[in-house]
Short mmCIF file of C-alpha atoms and ligand atoms in Angstrom, two decimals:
data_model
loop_
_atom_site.label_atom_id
_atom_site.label_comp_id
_atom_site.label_asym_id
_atom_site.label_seq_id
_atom_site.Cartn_x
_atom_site.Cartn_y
_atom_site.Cartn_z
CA UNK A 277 17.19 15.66 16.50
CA UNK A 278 13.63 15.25 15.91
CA UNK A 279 11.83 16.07 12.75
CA UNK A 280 9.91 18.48 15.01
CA UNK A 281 12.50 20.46 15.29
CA UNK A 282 13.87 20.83 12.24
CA UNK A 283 10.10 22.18 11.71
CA UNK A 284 9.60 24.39 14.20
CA UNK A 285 9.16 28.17 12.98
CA UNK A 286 11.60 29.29 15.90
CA UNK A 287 14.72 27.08 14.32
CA UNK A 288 13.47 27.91 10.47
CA UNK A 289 13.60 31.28 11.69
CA UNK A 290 16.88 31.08 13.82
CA UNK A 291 18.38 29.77 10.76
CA UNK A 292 17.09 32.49 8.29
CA UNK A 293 18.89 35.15 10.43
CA UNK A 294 22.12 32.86 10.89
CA UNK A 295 22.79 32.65 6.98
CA UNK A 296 22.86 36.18 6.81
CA UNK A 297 26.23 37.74 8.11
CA UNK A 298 25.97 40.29 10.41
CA UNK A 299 29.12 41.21 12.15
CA UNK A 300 28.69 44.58 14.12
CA UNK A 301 26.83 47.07 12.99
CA UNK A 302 26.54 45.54 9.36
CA UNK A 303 23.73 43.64 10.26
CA UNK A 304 21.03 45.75 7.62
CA UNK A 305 20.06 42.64 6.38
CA UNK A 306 19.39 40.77 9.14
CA UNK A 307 17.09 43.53 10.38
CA UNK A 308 15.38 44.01 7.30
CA UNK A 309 14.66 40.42 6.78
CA UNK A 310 13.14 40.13 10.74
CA UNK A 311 11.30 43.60 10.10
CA UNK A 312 9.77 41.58 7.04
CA UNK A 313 8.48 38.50 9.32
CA UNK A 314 7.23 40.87 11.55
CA UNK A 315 5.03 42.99 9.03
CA UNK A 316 3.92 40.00 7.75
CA UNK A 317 2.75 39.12 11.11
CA UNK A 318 0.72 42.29 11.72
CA UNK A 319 3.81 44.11 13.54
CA UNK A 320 3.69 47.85 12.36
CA UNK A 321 7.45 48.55 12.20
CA UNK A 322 9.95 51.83 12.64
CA UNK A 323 13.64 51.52 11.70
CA UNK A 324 15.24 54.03 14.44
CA UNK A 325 18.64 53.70 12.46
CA UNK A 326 21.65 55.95 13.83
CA UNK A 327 24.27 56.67 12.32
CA UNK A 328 24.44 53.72 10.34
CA UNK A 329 23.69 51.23 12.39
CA UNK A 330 20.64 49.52 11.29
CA UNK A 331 18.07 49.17 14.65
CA UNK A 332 13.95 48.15 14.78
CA UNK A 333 11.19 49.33 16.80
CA UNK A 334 8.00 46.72 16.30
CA UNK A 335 4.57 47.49 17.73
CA UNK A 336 1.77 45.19 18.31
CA UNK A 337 -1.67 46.22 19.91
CA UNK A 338 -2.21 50.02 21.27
CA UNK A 339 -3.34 49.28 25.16
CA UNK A 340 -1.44 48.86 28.57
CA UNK A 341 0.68 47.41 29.89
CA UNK A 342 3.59 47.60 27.36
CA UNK A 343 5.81 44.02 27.34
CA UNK A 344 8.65 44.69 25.77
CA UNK A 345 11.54 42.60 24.21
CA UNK A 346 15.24 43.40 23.32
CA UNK A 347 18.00 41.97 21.36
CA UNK A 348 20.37 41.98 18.92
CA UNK A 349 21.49 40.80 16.02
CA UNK A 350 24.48 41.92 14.99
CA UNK A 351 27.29 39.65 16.04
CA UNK A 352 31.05 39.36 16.82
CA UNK A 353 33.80 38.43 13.70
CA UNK A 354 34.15 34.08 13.39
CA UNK A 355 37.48 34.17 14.37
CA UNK A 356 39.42 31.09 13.10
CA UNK A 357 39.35 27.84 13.84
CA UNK A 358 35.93 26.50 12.68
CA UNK A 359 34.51 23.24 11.44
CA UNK A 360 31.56 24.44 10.39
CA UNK A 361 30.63 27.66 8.21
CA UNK A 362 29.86 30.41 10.64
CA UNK A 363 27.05 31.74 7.99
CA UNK A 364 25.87 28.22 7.33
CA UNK A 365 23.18 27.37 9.91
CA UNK A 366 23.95 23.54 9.64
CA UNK A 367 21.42 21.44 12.08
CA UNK A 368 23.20 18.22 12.82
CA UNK A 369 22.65 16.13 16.05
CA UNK A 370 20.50 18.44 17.16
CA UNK A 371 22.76 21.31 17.80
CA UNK A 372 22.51 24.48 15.25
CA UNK A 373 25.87 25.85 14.48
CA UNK A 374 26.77 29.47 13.18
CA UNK A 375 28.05 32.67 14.41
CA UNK A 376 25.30 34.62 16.60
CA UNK A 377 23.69 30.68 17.24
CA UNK A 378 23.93 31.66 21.29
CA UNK A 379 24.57 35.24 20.96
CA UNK A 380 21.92 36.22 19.98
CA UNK A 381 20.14 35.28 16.68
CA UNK A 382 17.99 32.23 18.96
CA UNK A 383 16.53 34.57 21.13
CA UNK A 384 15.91 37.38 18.63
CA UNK A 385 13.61 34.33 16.39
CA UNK A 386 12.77 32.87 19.88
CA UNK A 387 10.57 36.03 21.05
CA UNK A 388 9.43 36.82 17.73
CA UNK A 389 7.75 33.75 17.60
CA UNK A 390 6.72 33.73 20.71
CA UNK A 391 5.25 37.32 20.09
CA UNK A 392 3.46 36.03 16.82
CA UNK A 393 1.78 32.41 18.55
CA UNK A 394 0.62 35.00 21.60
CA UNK A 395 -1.15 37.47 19.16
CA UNK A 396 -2.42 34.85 16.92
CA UNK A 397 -3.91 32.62 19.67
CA UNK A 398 -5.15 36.24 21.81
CA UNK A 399 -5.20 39.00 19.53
CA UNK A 400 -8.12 40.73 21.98
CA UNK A 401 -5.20 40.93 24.65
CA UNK A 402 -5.75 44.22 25.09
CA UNK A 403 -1.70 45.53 25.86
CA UNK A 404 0.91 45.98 24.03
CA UNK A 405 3.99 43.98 22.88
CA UNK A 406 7.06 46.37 21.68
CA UNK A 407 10.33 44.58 20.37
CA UNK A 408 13.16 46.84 20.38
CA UNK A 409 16.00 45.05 17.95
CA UNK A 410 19.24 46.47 17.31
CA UNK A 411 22.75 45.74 15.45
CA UNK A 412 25.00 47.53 17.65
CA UNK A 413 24.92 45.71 20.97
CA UNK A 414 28.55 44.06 20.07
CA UNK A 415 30.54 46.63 18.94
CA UNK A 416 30.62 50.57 20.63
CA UNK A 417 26.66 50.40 21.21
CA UNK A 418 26.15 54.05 21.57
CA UNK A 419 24.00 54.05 18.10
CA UNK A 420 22.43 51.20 19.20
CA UNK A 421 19.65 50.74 21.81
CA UNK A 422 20.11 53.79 23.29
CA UNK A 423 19.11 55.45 19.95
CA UNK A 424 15.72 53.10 20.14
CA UNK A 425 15.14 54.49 23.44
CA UNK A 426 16.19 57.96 22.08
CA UNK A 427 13.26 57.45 19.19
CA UNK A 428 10.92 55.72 21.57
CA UNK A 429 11.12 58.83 24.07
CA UNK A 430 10.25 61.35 21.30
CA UNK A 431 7.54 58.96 20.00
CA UNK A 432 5.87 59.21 23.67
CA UNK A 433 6.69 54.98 23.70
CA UNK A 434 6.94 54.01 26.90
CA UNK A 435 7.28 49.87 28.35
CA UNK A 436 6.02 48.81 31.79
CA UNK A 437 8.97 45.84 31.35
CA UNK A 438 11.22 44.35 29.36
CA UNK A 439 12.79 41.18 28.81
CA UNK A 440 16.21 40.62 27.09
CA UNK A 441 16.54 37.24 25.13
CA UNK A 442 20.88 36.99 26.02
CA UNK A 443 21.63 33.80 26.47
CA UNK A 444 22.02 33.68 30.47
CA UNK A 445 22.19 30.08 31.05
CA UNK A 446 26.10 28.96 31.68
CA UNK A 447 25.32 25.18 30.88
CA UNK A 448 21.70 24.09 31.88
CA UNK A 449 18.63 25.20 29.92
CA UNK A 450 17.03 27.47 32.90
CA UNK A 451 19.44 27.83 35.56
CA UNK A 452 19.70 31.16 35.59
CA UNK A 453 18.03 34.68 34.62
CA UNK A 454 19.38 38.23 35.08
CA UNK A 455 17.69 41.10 37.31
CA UNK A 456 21.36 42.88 37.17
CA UNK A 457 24.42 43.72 36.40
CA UNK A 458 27.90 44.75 37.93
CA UNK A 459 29.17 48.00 36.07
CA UNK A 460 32.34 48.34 34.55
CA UNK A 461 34.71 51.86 34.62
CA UNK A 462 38.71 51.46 34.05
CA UNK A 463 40.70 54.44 35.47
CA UNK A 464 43.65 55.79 33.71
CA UNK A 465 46.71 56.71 36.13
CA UNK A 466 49.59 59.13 34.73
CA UNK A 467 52.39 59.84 37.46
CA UNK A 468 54.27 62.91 36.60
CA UNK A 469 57.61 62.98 38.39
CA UNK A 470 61.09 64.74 37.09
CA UNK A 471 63.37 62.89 34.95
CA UNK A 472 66.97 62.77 36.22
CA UNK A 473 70.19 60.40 36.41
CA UNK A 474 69.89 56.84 38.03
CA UNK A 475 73.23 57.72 39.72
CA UNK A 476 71.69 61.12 41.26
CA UNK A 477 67.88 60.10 42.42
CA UNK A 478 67.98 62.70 45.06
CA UNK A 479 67.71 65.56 41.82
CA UNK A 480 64.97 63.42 40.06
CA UNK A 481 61.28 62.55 41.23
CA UNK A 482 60.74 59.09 40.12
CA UNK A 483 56.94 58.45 39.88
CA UNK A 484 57.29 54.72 40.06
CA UNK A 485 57.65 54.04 43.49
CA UNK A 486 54.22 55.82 44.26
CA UNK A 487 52.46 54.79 41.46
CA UNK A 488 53.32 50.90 42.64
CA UNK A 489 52.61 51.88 46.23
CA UNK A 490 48.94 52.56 45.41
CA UNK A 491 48.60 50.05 42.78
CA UNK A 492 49.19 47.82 45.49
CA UNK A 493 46.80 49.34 48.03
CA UNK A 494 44.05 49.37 46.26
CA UNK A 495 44.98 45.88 44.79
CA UNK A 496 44.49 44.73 48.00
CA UNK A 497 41.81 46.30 50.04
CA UNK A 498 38.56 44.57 49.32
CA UNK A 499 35.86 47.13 47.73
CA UNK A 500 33.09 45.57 49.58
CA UNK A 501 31.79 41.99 51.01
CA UNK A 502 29.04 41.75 48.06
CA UNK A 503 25.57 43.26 48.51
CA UNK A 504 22.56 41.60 48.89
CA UNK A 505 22.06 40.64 44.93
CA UNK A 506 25.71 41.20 44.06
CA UNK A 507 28.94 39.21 44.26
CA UNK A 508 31.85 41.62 45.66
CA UNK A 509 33.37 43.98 43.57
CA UNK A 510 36.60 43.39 41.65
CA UNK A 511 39.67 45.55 40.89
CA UNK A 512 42.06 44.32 38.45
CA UNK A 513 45.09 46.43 37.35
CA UNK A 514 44.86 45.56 33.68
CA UNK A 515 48.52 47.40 32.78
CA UNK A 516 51.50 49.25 34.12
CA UNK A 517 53.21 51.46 31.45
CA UNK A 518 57.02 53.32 31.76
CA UNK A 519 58.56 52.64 28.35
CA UNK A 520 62.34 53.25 29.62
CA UNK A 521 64.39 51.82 27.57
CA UNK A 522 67.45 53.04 29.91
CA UNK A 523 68.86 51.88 33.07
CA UNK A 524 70.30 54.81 33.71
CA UNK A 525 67.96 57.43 33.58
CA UNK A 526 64.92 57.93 35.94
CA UNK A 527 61.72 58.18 33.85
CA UNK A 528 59.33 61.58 34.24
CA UNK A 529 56.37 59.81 33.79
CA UNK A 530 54.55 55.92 34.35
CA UNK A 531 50.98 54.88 33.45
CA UNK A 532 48.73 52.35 34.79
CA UNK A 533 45.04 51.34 33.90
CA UNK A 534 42.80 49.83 36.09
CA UNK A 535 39.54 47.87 35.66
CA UNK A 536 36.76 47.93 38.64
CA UNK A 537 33.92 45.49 38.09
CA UNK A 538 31.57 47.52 40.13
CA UNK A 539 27.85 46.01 42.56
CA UNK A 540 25.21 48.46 43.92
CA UNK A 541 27.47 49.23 47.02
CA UNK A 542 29.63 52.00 44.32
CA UNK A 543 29.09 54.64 41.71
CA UNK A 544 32.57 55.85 38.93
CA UNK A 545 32.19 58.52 41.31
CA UNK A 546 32.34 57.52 44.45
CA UNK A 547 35.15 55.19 43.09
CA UNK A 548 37.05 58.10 41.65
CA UNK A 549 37.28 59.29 45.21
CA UNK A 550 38.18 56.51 46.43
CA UNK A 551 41.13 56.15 44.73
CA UNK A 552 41.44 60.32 45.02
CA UNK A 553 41.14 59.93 49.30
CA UNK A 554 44.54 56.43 48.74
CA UNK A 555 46.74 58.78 46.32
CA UNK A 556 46.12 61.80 48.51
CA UNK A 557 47.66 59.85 51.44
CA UNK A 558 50.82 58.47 49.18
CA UNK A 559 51.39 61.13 46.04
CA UNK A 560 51.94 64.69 48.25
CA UNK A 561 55.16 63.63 50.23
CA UNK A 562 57.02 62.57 46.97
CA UNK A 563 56.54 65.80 44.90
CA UNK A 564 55.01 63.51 41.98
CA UNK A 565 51.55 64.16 40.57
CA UNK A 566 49.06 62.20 39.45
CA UNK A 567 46.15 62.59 36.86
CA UNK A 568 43.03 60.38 37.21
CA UNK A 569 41.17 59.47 34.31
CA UNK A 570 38.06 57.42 33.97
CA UNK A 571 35.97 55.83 31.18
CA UNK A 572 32.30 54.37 32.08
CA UNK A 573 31.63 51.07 30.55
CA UNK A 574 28.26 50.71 32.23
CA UNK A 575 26.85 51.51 35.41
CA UNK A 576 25.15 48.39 38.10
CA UNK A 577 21.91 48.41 38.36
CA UNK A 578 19.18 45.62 39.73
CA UNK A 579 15.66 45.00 39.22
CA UNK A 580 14.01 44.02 42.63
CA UNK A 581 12.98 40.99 43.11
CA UNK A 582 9.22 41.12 43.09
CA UNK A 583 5.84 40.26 40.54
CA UNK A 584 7.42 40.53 37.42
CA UNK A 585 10.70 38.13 38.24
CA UNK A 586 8.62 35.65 39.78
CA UNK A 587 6.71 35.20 37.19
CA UNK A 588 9.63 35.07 34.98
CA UNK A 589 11.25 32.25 37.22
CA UNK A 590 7.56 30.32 37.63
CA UNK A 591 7.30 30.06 33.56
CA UNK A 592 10.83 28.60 33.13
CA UNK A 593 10.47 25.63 35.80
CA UNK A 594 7.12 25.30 34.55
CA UNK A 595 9.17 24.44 31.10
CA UNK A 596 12.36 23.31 32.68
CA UNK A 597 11.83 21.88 35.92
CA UNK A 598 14.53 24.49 37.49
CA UNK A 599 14.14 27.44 39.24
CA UNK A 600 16.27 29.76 37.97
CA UNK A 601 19.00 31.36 40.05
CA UNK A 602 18.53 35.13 40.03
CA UNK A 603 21.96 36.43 38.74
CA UNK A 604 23.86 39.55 38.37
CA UNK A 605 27.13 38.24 36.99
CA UNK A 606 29.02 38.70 33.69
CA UNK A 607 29.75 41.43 31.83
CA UNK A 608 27.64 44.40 30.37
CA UNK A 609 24.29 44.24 27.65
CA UNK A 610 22.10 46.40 26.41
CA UNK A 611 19.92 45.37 29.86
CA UNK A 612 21.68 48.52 31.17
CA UNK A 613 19.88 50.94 29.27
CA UNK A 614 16.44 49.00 28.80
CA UNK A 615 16.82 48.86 33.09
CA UNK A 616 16.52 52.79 33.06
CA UNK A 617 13.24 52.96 30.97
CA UNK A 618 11.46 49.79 33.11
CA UNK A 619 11.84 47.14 35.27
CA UNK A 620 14.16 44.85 33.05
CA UNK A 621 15.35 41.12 33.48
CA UNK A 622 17.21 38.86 31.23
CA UNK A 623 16.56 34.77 30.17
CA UNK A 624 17.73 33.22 27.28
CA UNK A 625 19.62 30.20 25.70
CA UNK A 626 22.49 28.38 27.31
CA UNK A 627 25.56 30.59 26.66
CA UNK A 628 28.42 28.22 26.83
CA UNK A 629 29.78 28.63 23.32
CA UNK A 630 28.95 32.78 22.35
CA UNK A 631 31.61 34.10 20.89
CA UNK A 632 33.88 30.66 20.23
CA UNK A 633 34.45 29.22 17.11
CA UNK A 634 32.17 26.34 16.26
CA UNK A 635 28.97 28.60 18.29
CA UNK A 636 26.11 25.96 19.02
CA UNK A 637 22.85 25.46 20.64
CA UNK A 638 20.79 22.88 21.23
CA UNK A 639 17.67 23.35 18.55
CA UNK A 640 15.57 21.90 21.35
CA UNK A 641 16.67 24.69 23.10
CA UNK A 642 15.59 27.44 20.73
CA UNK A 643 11.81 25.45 20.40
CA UNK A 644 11.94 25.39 24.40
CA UNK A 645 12.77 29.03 24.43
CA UNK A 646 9.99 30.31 22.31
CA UNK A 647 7.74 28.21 24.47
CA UNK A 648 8.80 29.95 27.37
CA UNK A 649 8.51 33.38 25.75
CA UNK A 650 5.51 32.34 24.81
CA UNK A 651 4.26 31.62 28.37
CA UNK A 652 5.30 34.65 30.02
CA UNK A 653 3.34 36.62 27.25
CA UNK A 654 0.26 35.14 28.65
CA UNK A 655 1.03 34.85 32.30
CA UNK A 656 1.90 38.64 31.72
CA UNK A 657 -1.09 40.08 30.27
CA UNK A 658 -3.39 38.06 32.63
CA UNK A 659 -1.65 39.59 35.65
CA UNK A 660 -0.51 43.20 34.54
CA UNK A 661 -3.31 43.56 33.04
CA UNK A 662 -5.54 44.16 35.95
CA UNK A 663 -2.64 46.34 38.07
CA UNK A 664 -2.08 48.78 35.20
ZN1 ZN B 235 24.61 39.28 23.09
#
């Protein structure tokens, strides 16, 4: 831990934000206190808050293109088992500690000041730079960025790309970015039989041995062989519900739930009939029906490969010496909506510990970060600029 470090405005900043709970959505103060740094660094700000949950819309400059940032910093409970205080921001051995340290308090400071050295050094830049901040991206995040976009759309705002500071490194600083994501949709499966005597099966419809028959079949056909910027697909049956406490009667009815990671190759829809086309084949013999139910987590989307990612990857070895891998793994973020505005991507810290107790980063890290940020900003604007 160099003195450096413990000076740098991205850390003193990190910290600020860290010492301020802000478990999902009650993260008002966080936001207020970043909308403050901001407007004291020429940002004009909007607070696009939604029912409650407290979100920021930050503007610098009027021209084209429009860069755009996103994060958030609302962040999940501690959790037991810490060592540290969660809210105390404690630099020691040059690793930060507190909740939101990772995920995603760093990266929120990190483009900030990134934002602020880029205006202050070219404030003639002629674009834009838009940070979109909210504190719902943990919790049901329907109030959250989507409600920024909402306010953004009836403001006539508009970004040519965006950038999401998640921390998408899993143990080297610059391994890996994001240009995608898998989607997530779990299906809800009721089989509706008729109830009868164990003794008697012949008078009852059990709706177990179907239900199991295409749990199994769809358990294990393969959904695809990956796509070209996408792992495979995954199907995991997350529960099997009958509830009978007898062993002598035949239940009516058994439930199941099942979760499909999703790539590029599949829609909820076209999954839906998938799973329509296997019960068709297995539910009309047995007289049992069965309801299909489905709840969208997030759809899969990609940003091509092109301009704008390579010039993400060139500033990060340029900083790190690796060439980060272009990823679509892990679960959802608020990339999913920013991706249907603009073409979106996603760098940020080294994620190992989000979520855990004891949630660290390396301060170098953070300093590194902002650097990186800060690099982009100007690679950007020298070659957008021209092609907008
Ligand atoms: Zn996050």
């Amino acid at each position: 831990m160099s003195a450096d470090e413990a000076l740098d405005e991205a850390v003193i900043l990190t910290q600020a934000l860290l010492r301020i709970p802000s478990v999902t959505p009650d993260a008002g103060e966080a936001v207020a206190h970043l909308q403050g740094w901001l407007e004291a660094k020429g940002f004009r700000c909007a607070r696009p808050d939604r029912n409650g949950v407290p979100n920021l819309f930050a503007r610098y400059g009027e021209g084209r293109p429009a860069f755009a940032f996103n994060g958030h910093l609302d962040v999940v409970p501690p959790g037991g088992g810490w060592t540290r205080d969660p809210w105390g921001a404690e630099l020691e051995g040059g690793r930060l500690y507190g909740r939101g340290a990772a995920d995603m308090k760093s990266g929120v400071a990190a483009f900030a000041v990134a934002a602020a050295r880029f205006l202050a050094a070219t404030p003639d830049f002629g674009g834009s730079i838009l940070l979109t901040i909210t504190g719902d991206e943990e919790g049901p995040s329907v109030d959250g960025t989507p409600a920024i976009l909402d306010w953004m759309a009836a403001q006539g705002e508009r970004p040519d790309h965006c950038l999401v500071g998640e921390p998408t490194c899993p143990a080297r600083m610059g391994e890996m970015m994001k240009i995608g994501r898998r989607g997530s949709v779990t299906f809800a499966l009721t089989a509706r039989g008729a109830q009868g005597h164990a003794a008697y099966p012949h008078r009852a419809r059990n709706p177990i041995p179907p239900l199991m028959k295409l749990l199994d079949r769809l358990a294990s056909e393969p959904l695809d062989a990956g796509t070209a910027h996408f792992e495979p697909s995954t199907l995991s049956i997350v529960t099997v519900d009958v509830g009978n406490p007898a062993d002598n009667v035949i239940p009516a009815e058994a439930r199941a739930k099942l979760n499909i990671r999703f790539n590029d190759a599949h829609t909820a829809d076209s999954l839906h009939k998938r799973i329509e086309a296997a019960a068709a084949e297995i539910f009309p013999p047995t007289g049992v029906d069965l309801e299909l139910t489905r709840r969208v987590s997030g759809v899969s989307f990609v940003t091509e490969p092109g301009p704008f990612t390579a010039l993400i990857r060139d500033s990060v070895e340029a900083a790190t010496g690796l060439r980060p891998e272009l990823s679509t793994s892990g679960g959802t973020s608020d990339a999913r909506y920013m991706q249907a505005v603009c073409p979106t991507a996603e760098f940020g810290l080294v994620g190992a510990t989000l979520h855990k107790a004891d949630e660290w980063v390396e301060a170098a890290h953070v300093v590194q970060l902002a650097e990186i940020y800060q690099a982009i900003l100007e690679r950007y604007f020298q070659s957008f600029r021209a092609a907008s």
